[in-house]
Coordinates of C-alpha atoms and ligand atoms in Angstrom, one line a residue:
X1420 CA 10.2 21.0 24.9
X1421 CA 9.3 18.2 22.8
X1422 CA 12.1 16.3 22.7
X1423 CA 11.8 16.1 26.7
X1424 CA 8.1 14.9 26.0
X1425 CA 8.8 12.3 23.7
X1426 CA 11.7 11.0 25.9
X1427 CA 8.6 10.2 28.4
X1428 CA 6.5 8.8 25.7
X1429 CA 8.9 6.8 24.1
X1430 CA 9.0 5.0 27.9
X1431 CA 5.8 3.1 27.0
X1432 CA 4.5 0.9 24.5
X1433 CA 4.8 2.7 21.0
X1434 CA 1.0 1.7 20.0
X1435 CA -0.3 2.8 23.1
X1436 CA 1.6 5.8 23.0
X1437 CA 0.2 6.2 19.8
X1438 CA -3.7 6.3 20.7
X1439 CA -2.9 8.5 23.5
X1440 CA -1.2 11.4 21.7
X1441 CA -3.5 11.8 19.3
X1442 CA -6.5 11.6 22.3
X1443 CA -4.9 14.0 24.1
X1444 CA -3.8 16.2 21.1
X1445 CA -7.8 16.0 20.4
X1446 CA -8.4 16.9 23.9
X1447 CA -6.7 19.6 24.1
X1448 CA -7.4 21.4 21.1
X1449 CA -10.8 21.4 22.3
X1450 CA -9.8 23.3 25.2
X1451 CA -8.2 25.6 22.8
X1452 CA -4.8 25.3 24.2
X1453 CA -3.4 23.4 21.3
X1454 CA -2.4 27.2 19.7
X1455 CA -0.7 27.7 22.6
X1456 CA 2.0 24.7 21.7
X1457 CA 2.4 25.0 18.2
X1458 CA 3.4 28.0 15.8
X1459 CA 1.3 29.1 13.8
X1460 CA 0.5 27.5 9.9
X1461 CA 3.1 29.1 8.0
X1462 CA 1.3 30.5 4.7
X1463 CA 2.7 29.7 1.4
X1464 CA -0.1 29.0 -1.0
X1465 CA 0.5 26.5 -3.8
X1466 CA -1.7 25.3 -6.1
X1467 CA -1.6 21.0 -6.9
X1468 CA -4.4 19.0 -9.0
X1469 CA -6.3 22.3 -9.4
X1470 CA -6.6 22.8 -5.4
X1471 CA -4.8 25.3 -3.5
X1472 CA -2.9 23.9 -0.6
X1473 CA -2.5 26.6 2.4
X1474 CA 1.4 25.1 2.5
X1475 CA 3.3 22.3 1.0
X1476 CA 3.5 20.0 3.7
X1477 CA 1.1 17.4 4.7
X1478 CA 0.5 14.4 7.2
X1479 CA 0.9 11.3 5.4
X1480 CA -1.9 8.5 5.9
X1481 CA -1.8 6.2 8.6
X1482 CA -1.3 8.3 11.4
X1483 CA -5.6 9.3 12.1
X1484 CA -7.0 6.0 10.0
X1485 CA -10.2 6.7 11.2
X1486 CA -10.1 10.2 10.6
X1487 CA -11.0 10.5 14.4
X1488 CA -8.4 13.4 14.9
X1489 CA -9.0 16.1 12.0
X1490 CA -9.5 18.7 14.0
X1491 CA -6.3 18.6 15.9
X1492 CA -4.2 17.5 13.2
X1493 CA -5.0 20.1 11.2
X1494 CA -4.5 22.4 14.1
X1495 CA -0.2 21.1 13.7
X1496 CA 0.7 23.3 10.9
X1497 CA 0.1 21.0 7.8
X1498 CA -1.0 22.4 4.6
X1499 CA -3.0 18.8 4.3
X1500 CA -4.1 16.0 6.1
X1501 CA -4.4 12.7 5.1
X1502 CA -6.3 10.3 6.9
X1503 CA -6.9 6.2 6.3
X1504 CA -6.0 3.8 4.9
X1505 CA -9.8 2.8 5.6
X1506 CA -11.3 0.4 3.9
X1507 CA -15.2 -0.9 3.6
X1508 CA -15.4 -3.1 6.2
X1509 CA -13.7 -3.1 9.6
X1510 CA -11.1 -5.1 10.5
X1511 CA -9.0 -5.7 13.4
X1512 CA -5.2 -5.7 11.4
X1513 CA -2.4 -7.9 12.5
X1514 CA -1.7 -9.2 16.1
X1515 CA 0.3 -6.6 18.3
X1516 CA 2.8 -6.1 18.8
X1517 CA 3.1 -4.4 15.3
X1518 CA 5.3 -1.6 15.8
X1519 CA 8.6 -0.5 16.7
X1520 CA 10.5 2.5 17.1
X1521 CA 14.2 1.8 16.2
X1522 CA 14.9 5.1 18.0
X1523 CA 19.0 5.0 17.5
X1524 CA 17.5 5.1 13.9
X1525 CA 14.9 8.0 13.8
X1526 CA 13.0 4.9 12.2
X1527 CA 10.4 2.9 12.9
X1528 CA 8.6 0.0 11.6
X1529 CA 5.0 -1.0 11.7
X1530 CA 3.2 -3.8 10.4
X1531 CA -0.5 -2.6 11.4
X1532 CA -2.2 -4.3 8.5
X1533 CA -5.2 -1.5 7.7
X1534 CA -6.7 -1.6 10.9
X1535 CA -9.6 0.5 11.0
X1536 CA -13.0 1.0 12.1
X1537 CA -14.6 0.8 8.3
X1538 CA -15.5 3.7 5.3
X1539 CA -19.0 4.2 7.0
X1540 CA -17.8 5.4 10.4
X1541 CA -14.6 7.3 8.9
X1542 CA -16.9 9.5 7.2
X1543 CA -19.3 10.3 10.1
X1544 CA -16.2 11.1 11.8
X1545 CA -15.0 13.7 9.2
X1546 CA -19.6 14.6 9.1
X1547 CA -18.6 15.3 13.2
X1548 CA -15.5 17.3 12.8
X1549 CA -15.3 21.2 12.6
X1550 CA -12.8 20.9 10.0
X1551 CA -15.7 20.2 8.2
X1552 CA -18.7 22.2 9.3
X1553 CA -16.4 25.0 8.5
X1554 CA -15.3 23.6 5.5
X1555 CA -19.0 24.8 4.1
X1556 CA -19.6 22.1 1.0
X1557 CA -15.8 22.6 0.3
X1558 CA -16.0 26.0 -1.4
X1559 CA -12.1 26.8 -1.7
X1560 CA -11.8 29.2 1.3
X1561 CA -8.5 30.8 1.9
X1562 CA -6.3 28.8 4.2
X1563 CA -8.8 25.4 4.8
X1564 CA -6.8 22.9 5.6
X1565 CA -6.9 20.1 2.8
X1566 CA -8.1 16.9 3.5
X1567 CA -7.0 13.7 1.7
X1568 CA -9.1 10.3 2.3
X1569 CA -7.0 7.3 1.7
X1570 CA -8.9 4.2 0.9
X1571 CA -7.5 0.2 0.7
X1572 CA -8.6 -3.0 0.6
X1573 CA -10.0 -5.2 3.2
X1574 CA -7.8 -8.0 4.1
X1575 CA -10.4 -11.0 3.4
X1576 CA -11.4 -9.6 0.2
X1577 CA -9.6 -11.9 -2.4
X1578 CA -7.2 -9.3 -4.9
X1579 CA -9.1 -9.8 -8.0
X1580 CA -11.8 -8.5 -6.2
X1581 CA -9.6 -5.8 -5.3
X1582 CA -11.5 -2.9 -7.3
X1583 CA -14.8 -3.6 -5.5
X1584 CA -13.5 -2.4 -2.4
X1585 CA -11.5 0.7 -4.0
X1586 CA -15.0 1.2 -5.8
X1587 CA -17.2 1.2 -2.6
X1588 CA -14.8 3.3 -0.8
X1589 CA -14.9 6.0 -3.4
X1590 CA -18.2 6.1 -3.6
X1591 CA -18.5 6.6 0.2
X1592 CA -15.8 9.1 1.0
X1593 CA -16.1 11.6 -2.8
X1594 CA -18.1 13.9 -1.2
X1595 CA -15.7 14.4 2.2
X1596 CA -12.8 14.7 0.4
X1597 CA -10.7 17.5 -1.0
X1598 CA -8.8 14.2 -2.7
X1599 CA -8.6 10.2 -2.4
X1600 CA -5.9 8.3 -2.3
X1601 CA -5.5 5.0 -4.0
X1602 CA -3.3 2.7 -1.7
X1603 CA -2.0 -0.3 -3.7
X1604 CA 1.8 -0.3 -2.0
X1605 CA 1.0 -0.6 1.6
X1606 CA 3.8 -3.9 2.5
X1607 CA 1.0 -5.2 5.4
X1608 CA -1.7 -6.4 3.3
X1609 CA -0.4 -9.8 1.8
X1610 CA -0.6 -9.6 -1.8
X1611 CA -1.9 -5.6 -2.1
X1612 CA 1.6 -4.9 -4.0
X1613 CA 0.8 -7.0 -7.1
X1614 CA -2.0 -3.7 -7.9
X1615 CA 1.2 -1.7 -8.6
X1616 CA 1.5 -4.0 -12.1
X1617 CA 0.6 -5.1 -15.4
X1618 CA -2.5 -4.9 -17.2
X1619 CA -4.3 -5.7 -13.5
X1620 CA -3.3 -1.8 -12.7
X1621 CA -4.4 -0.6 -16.2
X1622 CA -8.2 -2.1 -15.5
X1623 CA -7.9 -1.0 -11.4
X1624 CA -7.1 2.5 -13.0
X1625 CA -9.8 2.5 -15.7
X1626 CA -12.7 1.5 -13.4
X1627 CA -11.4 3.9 -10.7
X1628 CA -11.4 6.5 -13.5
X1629 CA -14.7 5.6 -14.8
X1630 CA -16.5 5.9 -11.2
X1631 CA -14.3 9.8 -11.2
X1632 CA -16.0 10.9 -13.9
X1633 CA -19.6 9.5 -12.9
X1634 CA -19.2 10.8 -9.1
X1635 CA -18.2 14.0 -10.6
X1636 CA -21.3 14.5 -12.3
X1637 CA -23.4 13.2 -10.4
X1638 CA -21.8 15.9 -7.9
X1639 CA -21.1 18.7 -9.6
X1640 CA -17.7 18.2 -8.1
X1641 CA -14.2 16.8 -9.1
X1642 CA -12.1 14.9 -6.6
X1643 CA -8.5 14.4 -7.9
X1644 CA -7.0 10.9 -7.3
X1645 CA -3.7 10.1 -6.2
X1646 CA -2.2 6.8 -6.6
X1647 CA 0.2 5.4 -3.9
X1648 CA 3.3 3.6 -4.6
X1649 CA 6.0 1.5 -2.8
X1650 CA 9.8 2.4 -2.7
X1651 CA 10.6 -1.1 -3.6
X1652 CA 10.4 -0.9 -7.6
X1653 CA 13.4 -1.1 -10.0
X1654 CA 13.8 1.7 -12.8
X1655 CA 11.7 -0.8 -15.1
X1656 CA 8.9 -1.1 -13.0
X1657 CA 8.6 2.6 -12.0
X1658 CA 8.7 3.3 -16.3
X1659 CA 6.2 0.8 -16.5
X1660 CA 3.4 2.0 -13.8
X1661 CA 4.5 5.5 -15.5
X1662 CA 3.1 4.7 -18.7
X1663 CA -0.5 3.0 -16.8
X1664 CA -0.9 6.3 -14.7
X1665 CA -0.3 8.7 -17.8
X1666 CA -2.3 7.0 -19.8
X1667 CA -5.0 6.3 -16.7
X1668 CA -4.6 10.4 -16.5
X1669 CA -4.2 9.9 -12.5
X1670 CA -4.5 12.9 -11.0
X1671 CA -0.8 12.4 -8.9
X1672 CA 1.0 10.0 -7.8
X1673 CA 2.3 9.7 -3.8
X1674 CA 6.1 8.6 -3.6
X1675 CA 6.8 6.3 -1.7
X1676 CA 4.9 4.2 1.3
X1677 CA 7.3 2.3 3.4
X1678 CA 10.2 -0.4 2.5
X1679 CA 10.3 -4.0 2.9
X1680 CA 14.2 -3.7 2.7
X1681 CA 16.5 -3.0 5.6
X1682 CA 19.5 -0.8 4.7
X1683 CA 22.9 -2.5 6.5
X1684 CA 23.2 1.0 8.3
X1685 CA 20.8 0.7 10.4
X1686 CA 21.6 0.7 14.0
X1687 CA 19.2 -1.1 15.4
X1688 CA 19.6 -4.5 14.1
X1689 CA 17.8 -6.8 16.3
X1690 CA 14.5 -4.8 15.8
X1691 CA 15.2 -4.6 12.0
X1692 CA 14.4 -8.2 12.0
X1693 CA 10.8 -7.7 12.5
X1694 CA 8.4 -8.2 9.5
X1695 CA 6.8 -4.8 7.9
X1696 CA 7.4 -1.9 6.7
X1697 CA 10.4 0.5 7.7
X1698 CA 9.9 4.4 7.7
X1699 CA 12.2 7.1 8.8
X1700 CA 15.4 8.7 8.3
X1701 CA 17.1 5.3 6.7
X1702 CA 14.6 5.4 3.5
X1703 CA 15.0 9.1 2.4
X1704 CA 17.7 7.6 -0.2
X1705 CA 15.7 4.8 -1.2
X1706 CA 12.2 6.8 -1.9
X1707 CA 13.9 9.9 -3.0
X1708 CA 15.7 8.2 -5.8
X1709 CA 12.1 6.5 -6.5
X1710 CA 10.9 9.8 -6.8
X1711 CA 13.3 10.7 -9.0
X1712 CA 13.0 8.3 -11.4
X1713 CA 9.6 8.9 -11.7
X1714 CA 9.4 12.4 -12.1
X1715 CA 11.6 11.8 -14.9
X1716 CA 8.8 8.9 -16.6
X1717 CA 6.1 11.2 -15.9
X1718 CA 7.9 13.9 -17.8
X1719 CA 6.6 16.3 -15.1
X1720 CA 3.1 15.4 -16.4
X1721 CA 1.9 14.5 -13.1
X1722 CA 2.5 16.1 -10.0
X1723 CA 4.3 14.1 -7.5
X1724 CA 4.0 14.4 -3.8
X1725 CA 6.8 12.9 -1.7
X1726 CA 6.6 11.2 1.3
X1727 CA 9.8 9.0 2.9
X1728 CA 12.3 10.0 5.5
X1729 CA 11.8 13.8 5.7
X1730 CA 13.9 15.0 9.4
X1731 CA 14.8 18.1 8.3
X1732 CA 13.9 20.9 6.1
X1733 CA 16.8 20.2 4.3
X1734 CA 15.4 17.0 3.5
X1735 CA 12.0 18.3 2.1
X1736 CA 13.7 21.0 -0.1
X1737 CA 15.7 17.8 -1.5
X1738 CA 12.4 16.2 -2.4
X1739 CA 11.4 19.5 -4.3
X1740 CA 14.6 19.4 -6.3
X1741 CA 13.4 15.7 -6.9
X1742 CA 10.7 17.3 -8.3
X1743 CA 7.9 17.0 -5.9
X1744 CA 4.7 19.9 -6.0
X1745 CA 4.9 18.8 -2.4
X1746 CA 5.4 17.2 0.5
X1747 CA 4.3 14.7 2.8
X1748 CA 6.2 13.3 6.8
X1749 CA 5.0 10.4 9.4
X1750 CA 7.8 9.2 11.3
X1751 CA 10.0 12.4 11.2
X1752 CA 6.7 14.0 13.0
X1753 CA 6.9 11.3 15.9
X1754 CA 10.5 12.0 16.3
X1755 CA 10.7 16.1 16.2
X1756 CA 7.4 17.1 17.0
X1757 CA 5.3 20.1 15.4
X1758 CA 8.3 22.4 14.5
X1759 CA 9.4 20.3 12.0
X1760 CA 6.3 21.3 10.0
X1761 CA 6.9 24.9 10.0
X1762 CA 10.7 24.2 9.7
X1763 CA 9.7 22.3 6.0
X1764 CA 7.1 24.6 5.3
X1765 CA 9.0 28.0 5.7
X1766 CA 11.8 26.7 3.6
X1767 CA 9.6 25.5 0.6
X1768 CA 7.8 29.0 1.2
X1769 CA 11.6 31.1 0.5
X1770 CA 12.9 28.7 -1.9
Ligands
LIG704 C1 2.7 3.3 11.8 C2 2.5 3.7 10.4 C3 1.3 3.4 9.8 C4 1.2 3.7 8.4 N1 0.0 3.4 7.8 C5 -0.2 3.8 6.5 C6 -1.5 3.6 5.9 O1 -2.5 3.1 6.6 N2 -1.6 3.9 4.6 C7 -0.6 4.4 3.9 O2 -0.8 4.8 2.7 N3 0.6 4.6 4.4 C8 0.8 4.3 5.7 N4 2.0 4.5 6.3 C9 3.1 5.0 5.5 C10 3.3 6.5 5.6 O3 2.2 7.2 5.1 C11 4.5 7.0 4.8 O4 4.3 6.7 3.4 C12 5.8 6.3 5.2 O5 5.9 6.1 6.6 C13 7.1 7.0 4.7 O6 7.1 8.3 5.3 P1 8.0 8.7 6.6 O7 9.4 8.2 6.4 O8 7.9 10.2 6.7 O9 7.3 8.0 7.8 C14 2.2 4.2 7.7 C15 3.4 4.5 8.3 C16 3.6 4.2 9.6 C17 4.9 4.5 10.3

């Protein structure tokens, strides 16, 4: 049934598209016919950065950036949902168009640029949702959905400013979030990559750690962080933010956000030429042997959870052999609809 639904969607503008899935997603699960689509969450408990995840697979961020769509998201099947990147201030993102489905490709590539609506209004949406009025001051409840808030930079803010606007989003979103997610590898944000090295991510990590331990006194509550990477870092590189998370003691680190590069298989070669990020089937190599290589600098002293070209359940129990605690999917989501959730998460559940 889905694939005949998405061969109508994909007749129309993919941003468009876009807005009006998730509307009507949200729609519908108010009428309370969303159950009626989608199976129900498989249960497989596991426990990552001391919070127990109903399953192992999640919705990586981007999709709901203004976390506008909690209630139907987590609704799909996912174990978690992450929502964002947001970031303190509003801001429109790049011109459209900004992004393409390379369909021969399962693959798509986007060069959205953080649009959002700002930290302030993402967090009366997740105030407005059920998701949360259920949630009941985040007391672990068996099952909750968990709910990752992933905060960036804005675009005008100039990068050695950069930890302001990490700062200011923490402080906004710690107290709606079962985690937050630090994005320093998103390809749309010109410069935001340089966060991922040297002694500049050693001090972003530090201050980021600092306000952790202040919020989580001040709250009586601690908020694991997460530290998203790119796919496009050499062995070296990967040792090298290794070292600056472990010694950071980062919660986890998310592997990987989307590529700059553009593998010579692709099939679609005319839209490979536009500028951003690629996602999809093609990366899976790329971000899985990223993921590899830093399980093996972490020593296995930070969980990883991968993200990066999962179409198949096949292709999330790979990331688990990687060496992932668990999972996240974007594009592969677009492309096979809701049953590829409870195809990943009943395999991780009998592995
Ligand atoms: C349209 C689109 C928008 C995205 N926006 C964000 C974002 O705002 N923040 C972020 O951390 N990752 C973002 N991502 C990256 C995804 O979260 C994910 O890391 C990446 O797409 C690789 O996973 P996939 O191959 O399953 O799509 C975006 C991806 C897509 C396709």
């Amino acid at each position: 049934m889905y694939s005949l639904l998405r061969k109508f969607l994909f007749l129309f503008d993919a941003e468009v598209i876009h807005v009006f899935s998730l509307n009507m997603m949200s729609f519908i699960n108010t009428t309370g016919l969303l159950k009626l689509f989608i199976k129900k969450r498989i249960d497989a408990p596991v426990t990552v950065m001391g919070i127990t995840f109903p399953n192992a697979v999640g919705l990586a961020a981007g999709m709901d950036k203004n976390a506008r769509h909690i209630d139907a998201l987590s609704q799909c099947g996912f174990g978690f949902v992450e929502v964002g990147t947001v970031t303190p201030l509003p801001q429109p993102g790049n011109d459209k168009p900004r992004l393409f489905r390379l369909q021969a490709d399962h693959a798509i590539i986007n060069r959205m640029g953080f649009n959002n609506e700002g930290v302030d209004t993402l967090v009366d949406h997740v105030k407005q949702s059920n998701w949360y009025k259920r949630s009941n001051g985040f007391k672990q409840k068996h099952g909750r959905c968990i709910l990752g808030i992933n905060i960036g930079k804005n675009k005008a803010t100039p990068l050695e400013n950069a930890v302001d606007d990490y700062l200011i989003c923490m402080q906004q979103v710690y107290n709606y979030a079962d985690y937050i997610t630090i994005n320093i590898s998103s390809p749309n944000t010109p410069g935001l990559r340089k966060l991922q090295h040297g002694e500049g991510l050693s001090d972003l990590l530090i201050q980021l750690k600092n306000k952790q331990t202040e919020l989580s006194q001040k709250n009586q509550r601690y908020v694991p962080l997460a530290v998203k990477i790119a796919p496009d870092l050499d062995e070296a590189e990967i040792k090298d933010i290794a070292d600056r998370l472990l010694a950071a003691e980062i919660d986890a680190v998310i592997a990987t956000n989307t590529t700059n590069s553009r593998p010579s298989s692709l099939l679609c070669q005319q839209l490979a030429t536009e500028a951003g990020g690629l996602s999809g089937q093609p990366i899976l190599d790329l971000s899985t042997r990223v993921l590899k290589q830093l399980v093996k600098a972490l020593d296995s002293k930070i969980p990883v959870i991968a993200v990066g070209g999962i179409a198949s359940a096949a292709d999330a129990m790979e990331k688990i052999n990687a060496g992932a605690s668990l999972v996240q999917i974007y594009t592969g989501f677009i492309y096979s609809g809701p049953k590829l959730i409870s195809d990943c998460a009943l395999v991780l559940k009998n592995h």
